[in-house]
Coordinates of C-alpha atoms and ligand atoms in Angstrom, one line a residue:
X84 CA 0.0 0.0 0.0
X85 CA 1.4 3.4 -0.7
X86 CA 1.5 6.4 1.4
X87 CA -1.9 7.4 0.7
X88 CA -4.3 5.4 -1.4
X89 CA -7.5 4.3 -0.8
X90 CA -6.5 0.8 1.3
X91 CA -4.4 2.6 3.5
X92 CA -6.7 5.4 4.2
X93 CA -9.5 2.7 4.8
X94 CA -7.2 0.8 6.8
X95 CA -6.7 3.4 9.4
X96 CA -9.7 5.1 9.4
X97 CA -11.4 2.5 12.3
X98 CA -8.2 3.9 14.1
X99 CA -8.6 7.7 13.4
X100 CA -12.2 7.3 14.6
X101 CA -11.4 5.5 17.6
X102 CA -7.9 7.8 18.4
X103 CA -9.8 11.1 17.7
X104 CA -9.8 13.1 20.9
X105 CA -13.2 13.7 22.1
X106 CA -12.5 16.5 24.5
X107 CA -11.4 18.7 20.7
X108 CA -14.7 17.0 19.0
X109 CA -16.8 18.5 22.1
X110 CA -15.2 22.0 21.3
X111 CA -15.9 22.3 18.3
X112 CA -19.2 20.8 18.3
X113 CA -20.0 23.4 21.0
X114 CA -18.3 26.5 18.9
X115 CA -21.2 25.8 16.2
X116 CA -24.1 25.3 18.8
X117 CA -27.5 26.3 17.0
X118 CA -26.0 27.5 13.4
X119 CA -28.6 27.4 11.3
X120 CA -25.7 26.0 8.5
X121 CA -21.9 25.6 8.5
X122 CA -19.6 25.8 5.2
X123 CA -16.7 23.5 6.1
X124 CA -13.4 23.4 4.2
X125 CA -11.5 20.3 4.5
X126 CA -7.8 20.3 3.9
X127 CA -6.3 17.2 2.3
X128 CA -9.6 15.7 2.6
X129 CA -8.3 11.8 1.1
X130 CA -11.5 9.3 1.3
X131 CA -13.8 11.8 3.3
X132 CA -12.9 10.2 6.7
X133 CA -13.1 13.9 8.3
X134 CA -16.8 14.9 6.9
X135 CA -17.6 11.2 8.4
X136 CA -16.0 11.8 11.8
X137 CA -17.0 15.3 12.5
X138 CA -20.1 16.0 10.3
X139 CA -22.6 14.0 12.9
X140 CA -21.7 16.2 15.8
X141 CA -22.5 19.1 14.0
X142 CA -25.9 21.2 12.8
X143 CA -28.1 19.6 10.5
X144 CA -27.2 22.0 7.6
X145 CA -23.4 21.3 6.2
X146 CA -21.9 22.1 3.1
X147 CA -18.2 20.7 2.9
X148 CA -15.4 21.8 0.3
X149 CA -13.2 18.7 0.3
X150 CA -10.0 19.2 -1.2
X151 CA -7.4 17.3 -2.4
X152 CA -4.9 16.8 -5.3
X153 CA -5.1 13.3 -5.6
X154 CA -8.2 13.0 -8.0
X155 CA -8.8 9.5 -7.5
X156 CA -9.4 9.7 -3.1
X157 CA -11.3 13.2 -4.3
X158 CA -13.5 11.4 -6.5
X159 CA -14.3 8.5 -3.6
X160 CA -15.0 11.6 -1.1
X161 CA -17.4 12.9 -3.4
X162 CA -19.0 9.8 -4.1
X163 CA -20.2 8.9 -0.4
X164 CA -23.9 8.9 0.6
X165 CA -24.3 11.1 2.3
X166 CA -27.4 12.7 4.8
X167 CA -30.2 14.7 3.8
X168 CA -29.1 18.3 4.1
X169 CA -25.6 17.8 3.7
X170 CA -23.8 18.9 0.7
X171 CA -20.3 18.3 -0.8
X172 CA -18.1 20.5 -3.8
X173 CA -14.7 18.2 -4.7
X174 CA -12.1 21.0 -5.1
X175 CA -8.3 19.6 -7.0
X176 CA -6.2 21.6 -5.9
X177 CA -2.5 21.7 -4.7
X178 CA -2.4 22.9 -1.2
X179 CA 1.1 24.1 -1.3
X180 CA 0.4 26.3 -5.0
X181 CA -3.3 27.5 -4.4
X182 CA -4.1 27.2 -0.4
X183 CA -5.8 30.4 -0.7
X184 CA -7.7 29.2 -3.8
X185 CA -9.7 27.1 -1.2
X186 CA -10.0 29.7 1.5
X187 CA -12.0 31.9 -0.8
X188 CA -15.5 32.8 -0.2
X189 CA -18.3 32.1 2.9
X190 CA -15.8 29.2 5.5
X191 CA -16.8 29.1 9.0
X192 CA -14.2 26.1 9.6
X193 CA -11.5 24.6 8.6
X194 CA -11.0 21.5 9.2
X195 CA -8.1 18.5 8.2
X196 CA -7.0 15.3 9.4
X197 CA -3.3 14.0 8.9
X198 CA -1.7 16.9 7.0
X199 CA 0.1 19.1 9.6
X200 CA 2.7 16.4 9.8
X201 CA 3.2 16.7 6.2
X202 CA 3.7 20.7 6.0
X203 CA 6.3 22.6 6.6
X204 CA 6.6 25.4 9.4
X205 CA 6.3 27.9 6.3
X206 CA 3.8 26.7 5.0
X207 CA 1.8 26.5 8.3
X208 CA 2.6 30.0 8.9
X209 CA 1.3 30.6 5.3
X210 CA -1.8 28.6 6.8
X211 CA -2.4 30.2 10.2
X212 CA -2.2 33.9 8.6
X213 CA -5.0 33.2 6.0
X214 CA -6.8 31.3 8.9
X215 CA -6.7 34.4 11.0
X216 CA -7.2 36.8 8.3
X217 CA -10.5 35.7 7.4
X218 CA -11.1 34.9 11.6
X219 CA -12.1 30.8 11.0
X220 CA -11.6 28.8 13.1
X221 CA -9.6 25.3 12.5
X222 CA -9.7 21.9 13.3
X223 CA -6.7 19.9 12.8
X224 CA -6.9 16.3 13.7
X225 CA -4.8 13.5 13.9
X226 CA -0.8 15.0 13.4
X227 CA 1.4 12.6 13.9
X228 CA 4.1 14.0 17.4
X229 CA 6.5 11.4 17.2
X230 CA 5.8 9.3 20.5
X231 CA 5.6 5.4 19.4
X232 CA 5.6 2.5 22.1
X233 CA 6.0 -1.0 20.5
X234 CA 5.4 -4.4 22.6
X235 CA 7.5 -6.4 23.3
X236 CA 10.6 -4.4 22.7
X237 CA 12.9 -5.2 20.4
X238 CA 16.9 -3.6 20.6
X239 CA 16.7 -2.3 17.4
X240 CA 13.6 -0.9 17.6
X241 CA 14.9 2.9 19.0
X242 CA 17.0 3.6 15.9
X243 CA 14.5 2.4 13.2
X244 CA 12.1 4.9 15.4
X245 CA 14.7 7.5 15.5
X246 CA 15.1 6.7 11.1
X247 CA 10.8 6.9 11.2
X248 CA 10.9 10.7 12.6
X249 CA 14.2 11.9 10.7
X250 CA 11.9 10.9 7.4
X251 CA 9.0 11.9 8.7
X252 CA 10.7 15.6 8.6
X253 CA 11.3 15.3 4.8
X254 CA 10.2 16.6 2.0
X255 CA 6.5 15.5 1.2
X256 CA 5.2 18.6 -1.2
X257 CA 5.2 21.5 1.0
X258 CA 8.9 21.9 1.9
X259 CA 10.7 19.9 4.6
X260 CA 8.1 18.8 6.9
X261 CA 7.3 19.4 10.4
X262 CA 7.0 15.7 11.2
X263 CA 6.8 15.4 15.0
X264 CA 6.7 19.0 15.5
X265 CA 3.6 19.9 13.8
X266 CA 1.0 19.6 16.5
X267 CA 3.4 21.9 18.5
X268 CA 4.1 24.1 16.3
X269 CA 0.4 24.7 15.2
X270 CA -0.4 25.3 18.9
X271 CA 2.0 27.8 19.0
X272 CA 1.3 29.8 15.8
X273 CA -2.2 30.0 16.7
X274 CA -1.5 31.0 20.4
X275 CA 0.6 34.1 19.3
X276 CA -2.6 34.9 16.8
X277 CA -4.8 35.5 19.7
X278 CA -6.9 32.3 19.2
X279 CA -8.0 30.2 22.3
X280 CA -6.5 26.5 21.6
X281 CA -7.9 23.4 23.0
X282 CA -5.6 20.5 21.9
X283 CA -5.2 16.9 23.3
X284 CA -3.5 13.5 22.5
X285 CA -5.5 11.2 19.5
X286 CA -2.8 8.0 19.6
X287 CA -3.5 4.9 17.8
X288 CA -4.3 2.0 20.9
X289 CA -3.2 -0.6 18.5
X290 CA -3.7 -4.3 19.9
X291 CA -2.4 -8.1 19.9
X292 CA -5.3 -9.0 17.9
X293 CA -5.4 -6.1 14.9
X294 CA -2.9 -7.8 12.9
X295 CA -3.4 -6.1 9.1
X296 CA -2.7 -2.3 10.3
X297 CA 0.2 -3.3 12.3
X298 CA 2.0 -5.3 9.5
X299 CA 1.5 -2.4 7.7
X300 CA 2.5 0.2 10.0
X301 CA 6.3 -1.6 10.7
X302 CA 6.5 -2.2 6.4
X303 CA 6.5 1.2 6.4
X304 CA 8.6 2.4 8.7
X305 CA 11.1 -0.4 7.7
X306 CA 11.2 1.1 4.3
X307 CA 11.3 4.9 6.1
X308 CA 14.6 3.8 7.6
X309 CA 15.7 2.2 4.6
X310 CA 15.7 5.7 3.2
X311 CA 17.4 7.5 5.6
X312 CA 19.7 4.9 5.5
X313 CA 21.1 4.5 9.2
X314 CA 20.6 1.1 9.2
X315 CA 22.2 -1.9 7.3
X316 CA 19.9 -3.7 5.0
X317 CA 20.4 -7.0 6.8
X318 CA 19.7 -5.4 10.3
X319 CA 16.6 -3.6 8.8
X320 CA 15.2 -7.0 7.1
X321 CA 16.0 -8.7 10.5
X322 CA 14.4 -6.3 12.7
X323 CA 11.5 -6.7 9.9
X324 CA 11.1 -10.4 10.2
X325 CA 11.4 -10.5 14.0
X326 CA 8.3 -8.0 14.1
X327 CA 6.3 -9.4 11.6
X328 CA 6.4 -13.1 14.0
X329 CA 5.7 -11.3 16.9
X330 CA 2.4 -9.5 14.9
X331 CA 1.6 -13.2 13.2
X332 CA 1.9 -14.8 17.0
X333 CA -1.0 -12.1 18.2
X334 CA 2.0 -10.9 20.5
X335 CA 2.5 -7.7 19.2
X336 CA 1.2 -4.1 20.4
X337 CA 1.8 -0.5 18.6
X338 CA 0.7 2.9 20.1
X339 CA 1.5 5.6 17.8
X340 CA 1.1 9.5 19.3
X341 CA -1.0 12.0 17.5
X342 CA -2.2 15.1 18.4
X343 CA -5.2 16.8 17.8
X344 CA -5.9 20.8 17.8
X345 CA -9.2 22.8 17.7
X346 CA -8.1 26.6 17.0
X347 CA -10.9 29.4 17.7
X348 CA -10.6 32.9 17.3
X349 CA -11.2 35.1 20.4
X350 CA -13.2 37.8 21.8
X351 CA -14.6 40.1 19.3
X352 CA -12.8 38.4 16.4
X353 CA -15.4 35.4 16.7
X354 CA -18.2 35.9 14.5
X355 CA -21.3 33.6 16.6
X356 CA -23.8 33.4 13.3
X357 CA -25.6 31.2 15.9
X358 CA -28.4 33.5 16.6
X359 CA -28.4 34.6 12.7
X360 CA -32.0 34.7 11.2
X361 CA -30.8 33.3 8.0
X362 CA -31.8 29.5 7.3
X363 CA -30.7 29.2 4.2
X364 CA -29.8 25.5 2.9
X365 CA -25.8 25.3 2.1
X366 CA -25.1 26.3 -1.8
Ligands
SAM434 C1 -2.5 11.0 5.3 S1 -3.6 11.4 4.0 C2 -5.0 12.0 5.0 C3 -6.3 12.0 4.2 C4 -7.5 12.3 5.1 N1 -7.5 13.7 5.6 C5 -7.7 11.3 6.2 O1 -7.5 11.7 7.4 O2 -8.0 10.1 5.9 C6 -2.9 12.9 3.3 C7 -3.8 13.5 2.2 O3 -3.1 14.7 1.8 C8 -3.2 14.8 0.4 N2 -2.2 15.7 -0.1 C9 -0.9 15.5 0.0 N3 -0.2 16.5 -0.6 C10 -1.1 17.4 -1.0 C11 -1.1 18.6 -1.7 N4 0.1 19.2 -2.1 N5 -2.3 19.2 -2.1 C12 -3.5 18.6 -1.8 N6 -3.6 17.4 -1.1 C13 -2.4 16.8 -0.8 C14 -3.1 13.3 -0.1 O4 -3.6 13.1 -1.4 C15 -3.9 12.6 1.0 O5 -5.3 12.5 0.7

């Protein structure tokens, strides 16, 4: 499976749901108490699995502008059923040419799962300043912050960890990447920009018996490593095989730390559209 087609987004997505911090959800649920509508932009949007993880909690009335360059996950997002007075627009676009592209027009959130990690601080900056420009709010699920425990240990596991979060700072489209850093560095950003910040851990609990997403998981960081090239082939193959027996045996467990952020602007800045007259359906 590569990095993100459709199997791997619907392999994890059971683990997204379950990992998603519920004390963020509740914020920004209650940020959007009694709107009449909400227009939702969603960042790097893949299958959909944000729109199917946040748009229950929320007002009846939804319109969502999913966007993503890879045509093929846009076209599956669009596809879903989806409930009665809920609307969706497939936007291709390339986040790091034409981010503002997407920002244009009525947005009373942003929203994105799994991308932080992929940015760079630049480009997050670049993000946060059109964010607080336009005084929306943002809810960024999922980043991944570099924390891993993996059971029973194995020696080699710290340096193909250590390989995992030196690649995970590379370059994936948008400049080197924040990797571990982005949660952080998004809290940060959007501290200094006067928003109020409600952030908490979203780790995958990964168990003995949840073989497939584990074999995939330590594939990919093997090959992670291979490319950053600290470790010998044989060692990485042999640290490889000894996990993989462990995961067959139903003896192996994985947590991987994420973070999630919900980013609100403060005071006067916050536009409440909940006591707004208008009921118009979403366009
Ligand atoms: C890890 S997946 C997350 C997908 C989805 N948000 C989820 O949580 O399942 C990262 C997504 O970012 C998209 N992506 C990566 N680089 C992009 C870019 N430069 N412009 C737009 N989308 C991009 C990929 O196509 C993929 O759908």
């Amino acid at each position: 499976m590569s990095g993100f087609s459709a199997d791997w987004l619907a392999l994890r997505e059971p683990y997204d749901v379950r990992a998603r911090n519920p004390k963020v959800l509740d914020a920004v649920a209650a940020s959007f108490k009694g709107y009449p509508s909400l227009r939702i932009v969603d960042l790097a949007c893949g299958t959909g699995s944000t729109l199917r993880a946040l748009g229950p909690r929320l007002t009846a009335l939804q319109n969502w502008r999913l966007a993503d360059n890879d045509l093929s996950l846009l076209a599956r997002a669009t596809a879903m059923i989806r409930p009665a007075g809920l609307t969706v627009e497939g936007v291709p676009l390339d986040l790091n040419r034409d981010l503002e592209a997407v920002l244009d027009g009525p947005v009373d959130l942003v929203a994105t799962s799994a991308l932080l990690d992929l940015v760079s601080g630049v480009w997050l900056e670049r993000l946060a300043v059109e964010i607080a420009a336009r005084a929306i709010p943002l809810y960024a699920a999922l980043s991944y912050d570099g924390r891993v425990e993996i059971g029973p240990a194995d020696p080699l596991d710290a340096v193909i960890i250590s390989a995992v979060n030196a690649h995970q700072r590379t370059n994936k489209g948008f400049g080197p990447a924040l990797g571990p850093a982005a949660g952080s560095a998004a809290i940060k950003q959007f501290e200094k920009l006067d928003y109020s910040v409600v952030h908490g851990a979203s780790d995958w609990v990964i168990g003995e018996g949840e073989h497939d997403i584990q074999m995939e998981i330590i594939s990919g960081w093997a090959s992670a490593a291979r490319e950053i090239g600290d470790l010998s082939l044989p060692d990485t193959a042999a640290w490889l095989t000894r996990r993989r027996d462990l995961v067959s045996n139903g003896r192996s467990s994985i947590r991987v730390g994420h973070v999630d952020v919900f980013a609100r602007p403060m005071g006067k800045r916050w536009v409440d559209r909940s006591q707004s007259n208008s009921t118009s359906s979403p366009s």
